[in-house]
PDB file of C-alpha atoms in Angstrom:
ATOM      1  CA  MET A 230     -27.612  80.902   7.263  1.00  0.00           C
ATOM      2  CA  TYR A 231     -28.512  77.938   5.085  1.00  0.00           C
ATOM      3  CA  LEU A 232     -27.667  74.350   5.937  1.00  0.00           C
ATOM      4  CA  LYS A 233     -27.798  71.295   3.713  1.00  0.00           C
ATOM      5  CA  GLN A 234     -29.700  68.361   5.067  1.00  0.00           C
ATOM      6  CA  PRO A 235     -27.390  65.374   5.779  1.00  0.00           C
ATOM      7  CA  GLU A 236     -27.692  62.444   3.411  1.00  0.00           C
ATOM      8  CA  GLY A 237     -30.047  59.742   4.596  1.00  0.00           C
ATOM      9  CA  TYR A 238     -31.895  62.069   6.954  1.00  0.00           C
ATOM     10  CA  GLY A 239     -35.153  61.854   5.038  1.00  0.00           C
ATOM     11  CA  ASP A 240     -36.813  63.160   1.960  1.00  0.00           C
ATOM     12  CA  GLY A 241     -38.324  66.566   1.473  1.00  0.00           C
ATOM     13  CA  ASP A 242     -37.465  70.131   2.271  1.00  0.00           C
ATOM     14  CA  PHE A 243     -37.157  71.000   5.925  1.00  0.00           C
ATOM     15  CA  VAL A 244     -36.359  74.177   7.830  1.00  0.00           C
ATOM     16  CA  TRP A 245     -33.780  73.693  10.546  1.00  0.00           C
ATOM     17  CA  LYS A 246     -33.812  75.761  13.715  1.00  0.00           C
ATOM     18  CA  LEU A 247     -30.486  76.202  15.511  1.00  0.00           C
ATOM     19  CA  LYS A 248     -30.820  75.619  19.250  1.00  0.00           C
ATOM     20  CA  LYS A 249     -27.612  77.442  20.137  1.00  0.00           C
ATOM     21  CA  SER A 250     -25.335  80.076  18.686  1.00  0.00           C
ATOM     22  CA  ILE A 251     -22.610  79.319  16.224  1.00  0.00           C
ATOM     23  CA  TYR A 252     -19.249  80.838  17.087  1.00  0.00           C
ATOM     24  CA  GLY A 253     -18.578  83.974  15.085  1.00  0.00           C
ATOM     25  CA  LEU A 254     -22.150  85.081  14.490  1.00  0.00           C
ATOM     26  CA  LYS A 255     -23.172  88.552  15.630  1.00  0.00           C
ATOM     27  CA  GLN A 256     -25.541  87.307  18.297  1.00  0.00           C
ATOM     28  CA  SER A 257     -23.122  84.697  19.718  1.00  0.00           C
ATOM     29  CA  GLY A 258     -21.561  87.105  22.198  1.00  0.00           C
ATOM     30  CA  ARG A 259     -24.951  88.309  23.384  1.00  0.00           C
ATOM     31  CA  ASN A 260     -26.192  84.748  23.829  1.00  0.00           C
ATOM     32  CA  TRP A 261     -23.053  83.782  25.776  1.00  0.00           C
ATOM     33  CA  ASN A 262     -23.413  86.815  28.036  1.00  0.00           C
ATOM     34  CA  ARG A 263     -27.092  86.057  28.704  1.00  0.00           C
ATOM     35  CA  MET A 264     -26.350  82.401  29.534  1.00  0.00           C
ATOM     36  CA  LEU A 265     -23.495  83.377  31.877  1.00  0.00           C
ATOM     37  CA  HIS A 266     -25.595  86.102  33.541  1.00  0.00           C
ATOM     38  CA  ASP A 267     -28.499  83.698  34.072  1.00  0.00           C
ATOM     39  CA  TYR A 268     -26.219  81.073  35.619  1.00  0.00           C
ATOM     40  CA  LEU A 269     -24.389  83.496  37.906  1.00  0.00           C
ATOM     41  CA  THR A 270     -27.646  84.943  39.210  1.00  0.00           C
ATOM     42  CA  GLU A 271     -28.978  81.391  39.650  1.00  0.00           C
ATOM     43  CA  ILE A 272     -26.060  80.538  41.976  1.00  0.00           C
ATOM     44  CA  GLY A 273     -26.564  83.682  44.052  1.00  0.00           C
ATOM     45  CA  PHE A 274     -24.507  86.404  42.382  1.00  0.00           C
ATOM     46  CA  SER A 275     -25.759  89.941  41.868  1.00  0.00           C
ATOM     47  CA  GLN A 276     -24.720  92.069  38.908  1.00  0.00           C
ATOM     48  CA  SER A 277     -23.211  95.432  39.830  1.00  0.00           C
ATOM     49  CA  GLN A 278     -25.243  98.467  38.856  1.00  0.00           C
ATOM     50  CA  ALA A 279     -22.020 100.464  38.424  1.00  0.00           C
ATOM     51  CA  ASP A 280     -20.301  97.930  36.144  1.00  0.00           C
ATOM     52  CA  CYS A 281     -22.314  95.223  34.382  1.00  0.00           C
ATOM     53  CA  CYS A 282     -19.158  93.076  34.073  1.00  0.00           C
ATOM     54  CA  MET A 283     -18.875  92.633  37.860  1.00  0.00           C
ATOM     55  CA  TYR A 284     -20.839  90.098  39.877  1.00  0.00           C
ATOM     56  CA  THR A 285     -20.711  89.726  43.652  1.00  0.00           C
ATOM     57  CA  ARG A 286     -22.007  87.224  46.178  1.00  0.00           C
ATOM     58  CA  LEU A 287     -21.933  87.976  49.894  1.00  0.00           C
ATOM     59  CA  ASP A 288     -23.240  85.860  52.721  1.00  0.00           C
ATOM     60  CA  GLU A 289     -22.515  85.722  56.424  1.00  0.00           C
ATOM     61  CA  HIS A 290     -19.457  83.492  55.960  1.00  0.00           C
ATOM     62  CA  SER A 291     -17.894  84.400  52.619  1.00  0.00           C
ATOM     63  CA  PHE A 292     -17.486  86.868  49.794  1.00  0.00           C
ATOM     64  CA  ALA A 293     -16.888  86.211  46.098  1.00  0.00           C
ATOM     65  CA  MET A 294     -16.522  88.532  43.134  1.00  0.00           C
ATOM     66  CA  ILE A 295     -16.266  87.728  39.435  1.00  0.00           C
ATOM     67  CA  LEU A 296     -15.081  90.184  36.803  1.00  0.00           C
ATOM     68  CA  VAL A 297     -16.062  89.176  33.262  1.00  0.00           C
ATOM     69  CA  TRP A 298     -14.525  90.392  30.043  1.00  0.00           C
ATOM     70  CA  VAL A 299     -15.927  88.595  26.972  1.00  0.00           C
ATOM     71  CA  ASP A 300     -14.986  84.996  27.860  1.00  0.00           C
ATOM     72  CA  ASP A 301     -12.311  85.721  30.478  1.00  0.00           C
ATOM     73  CA  MET A 302     -13.039  85.845  34.207  1.00  0.00           C
ATOM     74  CA  LEU A 303     -11.143  87.021  37.227  1.00  0.00           C
ATOM     75  CA  ILE A 304     -12.405  85.375  40.414  1.00  0.00           C
ATOM     76  CA  VAL A 305     -11.744  86.866  43.844  1.00  0.00           C
ATOM     77  CA  GLY A 306     -12.918  85.373  47.121  1.00  0.00           C
ATOM     78  CA  SER A 307     -12.625  85.719  50.872  1.00  0.00           C
ATOM     79  CA  ASN A 308     -10.618  82.480  51.004  1.00  0.00           C
ATOM     80  CA  VAL A 309      -9.243  79.737  48.778  1.00  0.00           C
ATOM     81  CA  ASP A 310     -12.130  77.349  49.537  1.00  0.00           C
ATOM     82  CA  VAL A 311     -14.683  79.869  48.247  1.00  0.00           C
ATOM     83  CA  ILE A 312     -12.702  80.308  45.017  1.00  0.00           C
ATOM     84  CA  ASP A 313     -12.186  76.561  44.517  1.00  0.00           C
ATOM     85  CA  THR A 314     -15.880  75.804  45.092  1.00  0.00           C
ATOM     86  CA  LEU A 315     -16.873  78.538  42.659  1.00  0.00           C
ATOM     87  CA  LYS A 316     -14.497  77.176  39.996  1.00  0.00           C
ATOM     88  CA  LEU A 317     -15.986  73.693  40.448  1.00  0.00           C
ATOM     89  CA  ASP A 318     -19.517  75.119  40.082  1.00  0.00           C
ATOM     90  CA  LEU A 319     -18.544  76.975  36.912  1.00  0.00           C
ATOM     91  CA  ASN A 320     -16.842  73.886  35.505  1.00  0.00           C
ATOM     92  CA  LEU A 321     -20.038  71.856  35.970  1.00  0.00           C
ATOM     93  CA  LYS A 322     -21.921  74.286  33.720  1.00  0.00           C
ATOM     94  CA  PHE A 323     -19.159  75.428  31.345  1.00  0.00           C
ATOM     95  CA  LYS A 324     -15.839  74.012  30.224  1.00  0.00           C
ATOM     96  CA  ILE A 325     -13.347  76.306  31.926  1.00  0.00           C
ATOM     97  CA  THR A 326      -9.582  76.545  32.016  1.00  0.00           C
ATOM     98  CA  ASP A 327      -7.925  77.668  35.248  1.00  0.00           C
ATOM     99  CA  PHE A 328      -4.732  79.627  34.603  1.00  0.00           C
ATOM    100  CA  GLY A 329      -3.972  79.954  38.308  1.00  0.00           C
ATOM    101  CA  VAL A 330      -2.966  83.148  40.047  1.00  0.00           C
ATOM    102  CA  PRO A 331      -3.219  86.012  37.549  1.00  0.00           C
ATOM    103  CA  SER A 332      -0.224  88.053  36.529  1.00  0.00           C
ATOM    104  CA  LYS A 333      -2.179  90.294  34.152  1.00  0.00           C
ATOM    105  CA  PHE A 334      -5.855  90.980  33.400  1.00  0.00           C
ATOM    106  CA  LEU A 335      -7.118  93.643  30.985  1.00  0.00           C
ATOM    107  CA  GLY A 336      -3.724  95.306  30.926  1.00  0.00           C
ATOM    108  CA  ILE A 337      -3.439  95.457  34.724  1.00  0.00           C
ATOM    109  CA  ASN A 338      -0.334  93.777  36.166  1.00  0.00           C
ATOM    110  CA  PHE A 339      -0.732  91.923  39.446  1.00  0.00           C
ATOM    111  CA  THR A 340       1.941  91.304  42.046  1.00  0.00           C
ATOM    112  CA  PHE A 341       1.354  89.457  45.274  1.00  0.00           C
ATOM    113  CA  GLY A 342       3.231  89.646  48.535  1.00  0.00           C
ATOM    114  CA  LYS A 343       2.877  87.901  51.832  1.00  0.00           C
ATOM    115  CA  GLY A 344       0.343  89.650  53.961  1.00  0.00           C
TER     116      GLY A 344
END
């Protein structure tokens, strides 16, 4: 990829190094996945050996699980406080949008009853 130097930036020929991926490039998805993986492991999640898209965190008081598909996540937790705290943590690192209780994820329909 070639970039033109902005006007007024200086004279001469320079090589520019991109410090992050540009959306749409082949390596963008890989870089996003690596950054997400690094962050989730940093906050105590373990990647499943059976499915690399599933991360779990278990301690003596709570359980949380995140399923990742490209840039979509399904978050499950032992209680609402665990889920809300996790969403706040994720929002500090990434700009996220919370769509609330899921009705569908990866073609799977969800229905909830009182239990």
